[in-house]
PDB file of C-alpha atoms and ligand atoms in Angstrom:
ATOM      1  CA  UNK D   1     -56.969 -62.770  18.424  1.00 80.00           C
ATOM      2  CA  UNK D   2     -56.565 -65.313  21.270  1.00 85.00           C
ATOM      3  CA  UNK D   3     -58.670 -64.541  24.470  1.00 94.00           C
ATOM      4  CA  UNK D   4     -60.664 -61.953  22.728  1.00 98.00           C
ATOM      5  CA  UNK D   5     -64.687 -62.664  23.716  1.00 98.00           C
ATOM      6  CA  UNK D   6     -65.803 -61.037  20.201  1.00 98.00           C
ATOM      7  CA  UNK D   7     -63.226 -62.573  18.229  1.00 98.00           C
ATOM      8  CA  UNK D   8     -64.797 -65.959  19.444  1.00 98.00           C
ATOM      9  CA  UNK D   9     -68.503 -65.057  19.033  1.00 98.00           C
ATOM     10  CA  UNK D  10     -67.142 -64.367  15.064  1.00 98.00           C
ATOM     11  CA  UNK D  11     -65.748 -67.514  14.859  1.00 97.00           C
ATOM     12  CA  UNK D  12     -68.726 -69.517  16.482  1.00 97.00           C
ATOM     13  CA  UNK D  13     -66.540 -70.429  19.935  1.00 97.00           C
ATOM     14  CA  UNK D  14     -69.294 -68.246  22.162  1.00 97.00           C
ATOM     15  CA  UNK D  15     -72.855 -68.387  21.198  1.00 98.00           C
ATOM     16  CA  UNK D  16     -74.372 -64.796  20.644  1.00 98.00           C
ATOM     17  CA  UNK D  17     -78.052 -64.303  19.059  1.00 98.00           C
ATOM     18  CA  UNK D  18     -76.645 -62.847  15.679  1.00 98.00           C
ATOM     19  CA  UNK D  19     -78.398 -59.883  13.649  1.00 98.00           C
ATOM     20  CA  UNK D  20     -76.422 -59.391  10.547  1.00 98.00           C
ATOM     21  CA  UNK D  21     -72.958 -60.851   8.651  1.00 98.00           C
ATOM     22  CA  UNK D  22     -71.253 -60.006   5.976  1.00 98.00           C
ATOM     23  CA  UNK D  23     -67.538 -60.298   4.994  1.00 98.00           C
ATOM     24  CA  UNK D  24     -66.450 -57.354   7.249  1.00 98.00           C
ATOM     25  CA  UNK D  25     -68.963 -56.705  10.259  1.00 98.00           C
ATOM     26  CA  UNK D  26     -71.010 -58.980  12.083  1.00 98.00           C
ATOM     27  CA  UNK D  27     -73.768 -57.459  14.287  1.00 99.00           C
ATOM     28  CA  UNK D  28     -75.461 -59.547  17.791  1.00 99.00           C
ATOM     29  CA  UNK D  29     -77.804 -58.471  20.714  1.00 98.00           C
ATOM     30  CA  UNK D  30     -75.673 -57.220  23.685  1.00 98.00           C
ATOM     31  CA  UNK D  31     -75.892 -59.269  26.749  1.00 98.00           C
ATOM     32  CA  UNK D  32     -77.105 -56.543  28.968  1.00 98.00           C
ATOM     33  CA  UNK D  33     -79.086 -53.799  27.211  1.00 98.00           C
ATOM     34  CA  UNK D  34     -80.171 -50.634  27.749  1.00 98.00           C
ATOM     35  CA  UNK D  35     -83.186 -51.378  25.918  1.00 98.00           C
ATOM     36  CA  UNK D  36     -84.177 -54.781  24.480  1.00 98.00           C
ATOM     37  CA  UNK D  37     -82.905 -55.148  20.974  1.00 98.00           C
ATOM     38  CA  UNK D  38     -79.527 -53.667  21.845  1.00 98.00           C
ATOM     39  CA  UNK D  39     -77.028 -54.136  18.849  1.00 98.00           C
ATOM     40  CA  UNK D  40     -73.691 -54.521  18.502  1.00 99.00           C
ATOM     41  CA  UNK D  41     -72.183 -54.030  15.504  1.00 99.00           C
ATOM     42  CA  UNK D  42     -68.270 -55.339  15.309  1.00 98.00           C
ATOM     43  CA  UNK D  43     -65.432 -55.756  12.843  1.00 98.00           C
ATOM     44  CA  UNK D  44     -64.731 -59.470  12.003  1.00 98.00           C
ATOM     45  CA  UNK D  45     -61.257 -58.350  12.219  1.00 98.00           C
ATOM     46  CA  UNK D  46     -60.086 -57.464  15.517  1.00 98.00           C
ATOM     47  CA  UNK D  47     -59.187 -54.169  15.661  1.00 98.00           C
ATOM     48  CA  UNK D  48     -59.041 -52.615  19.908  1.00 98.00           C
ATOM     49  CA  UNK D  49     -59.255 -48.910  18.685  1.00 98.00           C
ATOM     50  CA  UNK D  50     -61.967 -47.676  16.173  1.00 98.00           C
ATOM     51  CA  UNK D  51     -59.002 -45.591  15.128  1.00 97.00           C
ATOM     52  CA  UNK D  52     -57.170 -48.386  13.174  1.00 98.00           C
ATOM     53  CA  UNK D  53     -60.173 -49.861  11.476  1.00 98.00           C
ATOM     54  CA  UNK D  54     -59.990 -49.726   7.661  1.00 98.00           C
ATOM     55  CA  UNK D  55     -62.418 -47.024   5.895  1.00 97.00           C
ATOM     56  CA  UNK D  56     -64.581 -49.728   4.123  1.00 98.00           C
ATOM     57  CA  UNK D  57     -64.892 -51.697   7.612  1.00 98.00           C
ATOM     58  CA  UNK D  58     -65.766 -48.562   9.628  1.00 98.00           C
ATOM     59  CA  UNK D  59     -68.349 -47.374   7.083  1.00 98.00           C
ATOM     60  CA  UNK D  60     -69.808 -50.415   7.052  1.00 98.00           C
ATOM     61  CA  UNK D  61     -70.190 -50.585  10.507  1.00 98.00           C
ATOM     62  CA  UNK D  62     -71.909 -47.309  10.526  1.00 98.00           C
ATOM     63  CA  UNK D  63     -74.164 -47.978   7.324  1.00 98.00           C
ATOM     64  CA  UNK D  64     -75.161 -51.447   9.059  1.00 98.00           C
ATOM     65  CA  UNK D  65     -75.411 -50.092  12.544  1.00 98.00           C
ATOM     66  CA  UNK D  66     -77.725 -47.072  11.455  1.00 98.00           C
ATOM     67  CA  UNK D  67     -80.359 -49.480   9.212  1.00 98.00           C
ATOM     68  CA  UNK D  68     -80.253 -51.931  12.143  1.00 98.00           C
ATOM     69  CA  UNK D  69     -81.156 -48.567  14.107  1.00 98.00           C
ATOM     70  CA  UNK D  70     -84.300 -48.202  11.796  1.00 98.00           C
ATOM     71  CA  UNK D  71     -85.344 -52.115  12.046  1.00 98.00           C
ATOM     72  CA  UNK D  72     -85.313 -51.168  15.812  1.00 98.00           C
ATOM     73  CA  UNK D  73     -87.530 -48.636  15.534  1.00 97.00           C
ATOM     74  CA  UNK D  74     -89.657 -50.456  12.991  1.00 97.00           C
ATOM     75  CA  UNK D  75     -89.956 -54.084  14.536  1.00 98.00           C
ATOM     76  CA  UNK D  76     -89.757 -52.857  18.488  1.00 98.00           C
ATOM     77  CA  UNK D  77     -91.916 -49.558  17.888  1.00 94.00           C
ATOM     78  CA  UNK D  78     -88.887 -47.603  19.725  1.00 98.00           C
ATOM     79  CA  UNK D  79     -88.942 -43.562  18.562  1.00 98.00           C
ATOM     80  CA  UNK D  80     -85.108 -43.753  17.648  1.00 98.00           C
ATOM     81  CA  UNK D  81     -81.571 -44.749  18.414  1.00 98.00           C
ATOM     82  CA  UNK D  82     -78.228 -43.793  19.528  1.00 98.00           C
ATOM     83  CA  UNK D  83     -75.026 -44.926  18.174  1.00 98.00           C
ATOM     84  CA  UNK D  84     -72.422 -45.152  20.327  1.00 98.00           C
ATOM     85  CA  UNK D  85     -68.611 -46.096  20.751  1.00 98.00           C
ATOM     86  CA  UNK D  86     -66.299 -46.190  23.864  1.00 98.00           C
ATOM     87  CA  UNK D  87     -62.550 -46.094  22.472  1.00 98.00           C
ATOM     88  CA  UNK D  88     -60.411 -46.317  25.401  1.00 98.00           C
ATOM     89  CA  UNK D  89     -61.195 -47.432  28.624  1.00 98.00           C
ATOM     90  CA  UNK D  90     -61.440 -44.279  30.297  1.00 98.00           C
ATOM     91  CA  UNK D  91     -64.244 -43.892  28.002  1.00 97.00           C
ATOM     92  CA  UNK D  92     -65.750 -46.839  29.248  1.00 96.00           C
ATOM     93  CA  UNK D  93     -64.697 -49.390  26.724  1.00 98.00           C
ATOM     94  CA  UNK D  94     -64.704 -52.588  28.863  1.00 98.00           C
ATOM     95  CA  UNK D  95     -64.538 -55.224  25.659  1.00 98.00           C
ATOM     96  CA  UNK D  96     -61.070 -54.265  23.759  1.00 98.00           C
ATOM     97  CA  UNK D  97     -62.372 -55.076  20.464  1.00 98.00           C
ATOM     98  CA  UNK D  98     -64.033 -52.309  19.101  1.00 98.00           C
ATOM     99  CA  UNK D  99     -67.793 -52.278  18.914  1.00 98.00           C
ATOM    100  CA  UNK D 100     -70.360 -49.616  17.910  1.00 98.00           C
ATOM    101  CA  UNK D 101     -73.408 -49.927  20.204  1.00 98.00           C
ATOM    102  CA  UNK D 102     -77.211 -49.775  18.674  1.00 98.00           C
ATOM    103  CA  UNK D 103     -79.002 -48.090  21.516  1.00 98.00           C
ATOM    104  CA  UNK D 104     -82.874 -48.296  20.445  1.00 98.00           C
ATOM    105  CA  UNK D 105     -84.389 -45.329  22.090  1.00 98.00           C
ATOM    106  CA  UNK D 106     -87.839 -44.589  23.107  1.00 98.00           C
ATOM    107  CA  UNK D 107     -89.121 -40.852  24.397  1.00 97.00           C
ATOM    108  CA  UNK D 108     -90.545 -42.621  27.751  1.00 96.00           C
ATOM    109  CA  UNK D 109     -87.783 -44.856  28.037  1.00 97.00           C
ATOM    110  CA  UNK D 110     -86.489 -43.223  31.534  1.00 96.00           C
ATOM    111  CA  UNK D 111     -82.529 -43.388  30.269  1.00 96.00           C
ATOM    112  CA  UNK D 112     -80.217 -40.402  29.957  1.00 93.00           C
ATOM    113  CA  UNK D 113     -76.581 -40.328  29.191  1.00 90.00           C
ATOM    114  CA  UNK D 114     -75.028 -38.335  31.872  1.00 90.00           C
ATOM    115  CA  UNK D 115     -73.871 -35.324  29.259  1.00 90.00           C
ATOM    116  CA  UNK D 116     -72.384 -32.413  30.956  1.00 95.00           C
ATOM    117  CA  UNK D 117     -71.802 -28.997  28.862  1.00 96.00           C
ATOM    118  CA  UNK D 118     -68.574 -26.940  29.668  1.00 98.00           C
ATOM    119  CA  UNK D 119     -67.687 -23.760  28.451  1.00 97.00           C
ATOM    120  CA  UNK D 120     -64.693 -22.280  26.609  1.00 98.00           C
ATOM    121  CA  UNK D 121     -63.216 -19.443  28.666  1.00 97.00           C
ATOM    122  CA  UNK D 122     -63.474 -17.712  25.405  1.00 98.00           C
ATOM    123  CA  UNK D 123     -63.184 -17.545  21.215  1.00 98.00           C
ATOM    124  CA  UNK D 124     -59.348 -17.545  22.114  1.00 98.00           C
ATOM    125  CA  UNK D 125     -59.416 -20.775  23.733  1.00 98.00           C
ATOM    126  CA  UNK D 126     -61.768 -22.146  21.770  1.00 98.00           C
ATOM    127  CA  UNK D 127     -59.820 -21.407  18.926  1.00 98.00           C
ATOM    128  CA  UNK D 128     -56.764 -22.617  20.169  1.00 98.00           C
ATOM    129  CA  UNK D 129     -58.175 -26.107  21.063  1.00 98.00           C
ATOM    130  CA  UNK D 130     -59.260 -26.161  17.778  1.00 98.00           C
ATOM    131  CA  UNK D 131     -55.672 -25.601  16.039  1.00 98.00           C
ATOM    132  CA  UNK D 132     -54.028 -28.292  18.465  1.00 98.00           C
ATOM    133  CA  UNK D 133     -56.537 -31.038  16.930  1.00 98.00           C
ATOM    134  CA  UNK D 134     -56.095 -29.794  13.456  1.00 98.00           C
ATOM    135  CA  UNK D 135     -52.273 -30.151  13.996  1.00 98.00           C
ATOM    136  CA  UNK D 136     -52.509 -33.355  15.306  1.00 97.00           C
ATOM    137  CA  UNK D 137     -55.346 -34.755  12.960  1.00 98.00           C
ATOM    138  CA  UNK D 138     -53.752 -37.515  10.353  1.00 95.00           C
ATOM    139  CA  UNK D 139     -55.948 -38.941   8.177  1.00 93.00           C
ATOM    140  CA  UNK D 140     -54.583 -41.889   5.953  1.00 81.00           C
TER     141      UNK D 140
HETATM  142  P1  5GP W   1     -68.118 -51.555  26.055  1.00 92.51           P
HETATM  143  O1  5GP W   1     -68.407 -51.148  27.778  1.00 92.51           O
HETATM  144  O2  5GP W   1     -66.639 -51.879  25.923  1.00 92.51           O
HETATM  145  O3  5GP W   1     -68.624 -50.059  25.681  1.00 92.51           O
HETATM  146  O4  5GP W   1     -69.160 -52.247  25.783  1.00 92.51           O
HETATM  147  C1  5GP W   1     -69.065 -53.748  26.264  1.00 92.51           C
HETATM  148  C2  5GP W   1     -70.712 -54.501  25.807  1.00 92.51           C
HETATM  149  O5  5GP W   1     -70.769 -55.635  25.576  1.00 92.51           O
HETATM  150  C3  5GP W   1     -71.484 -54.287  26.914  1.00 92.51           C
HETATM  151  O6  5GP W   1     -72.582 -53.552  26.900  1.00 92.51           O
HETATM  152  C4  5GP W   1     -71.544 -55.696  27.123  1.00 92.51           C
HETATM  153  O7  5GP W   1     -73.500 -55.880  27.544  1.00 92.51           O
HETATM  154  C5  5GP W   1     -71.439 -56.664  26.336  1.00 92.51           C
HETATM  155  N1  5GP W   1     -71.076 -57.845  26.242  1.00 92.51           N
HETATM  156  C6  5GP W   1     -70.186 -58.343  27.089  1.00 92.51           C
HETATM  157  N2  5GP W   1     -69.554 -59.590  26.708  1.00 92.51           N
HETATM  158  C7  5GP W   1     -70.984 -60.087  26.174  1.00 92.51           C
HETATM  159  C8  5GP W   1     -71.117 -61.661  25.608  1.00 92.51           C
HETATM  160  O8  5GP W   1     -70.484 -62.453  26.041  1.00 92.51           O
HETATM  161  N3  5GP W   1     -72.197 -61.497  24.422  1.00 92.51           N
HETATM  162  C9  5GP W   1     -72.977 -60.210  24.624  1.00 92.51           C
HETATM  163  N4  5GP W   1     -73.824 -60.686  23.435  1.00 92.51           N
HETATM  164  N5  5GP W   1     -72.421 -58.993  24.826  1.00 92.51           N
HETATM  165  C10 5GP W   1     -71.493 -59.058  25.581  1.00 92.51           C
HETATM  166 ZN1   ZN W   2     -61.188 -59.554  18.877  1.00 92.51          ZN
END
């Protein structure tokens, strides 16, 4: 894909610090890490949205991402990690080539997700919400 910064990284046209590569996925250090070692796992093929990534590639991204999380813990003495994917600009996606963030975490790293917890009006409201989602859920 022309003018995609991550396609250019996969093609070697833009430098990166590579962590892992196979036939389906490519992983490299994020240039602006939440914590040092923060890694991005991307499909080699260009996909803007995670929803169009073929299942085998998506599965590989998750597998590689979680193994990199373990490597970060062991190598850099972290306590855990977050796997994060922003799909759509409203969700915080800035680079429009789907990517899985592997964010190494320390118990005292001072970083907090700004995670709110709304409340459903009641059981009926919750059930109705679920029914709407299920009606539109397509797995092919
Ligand atoms: P998003 O906000 O789209 O989920 O995350 C994009 C991520 O890509 C950001 O964390 C940003 O630091 C990283 N990033 C953007 N441009 C480059 C680049 O040229 N090289 C690397 N290694 N990371 C980049
Ligand atoms: Zn791309």
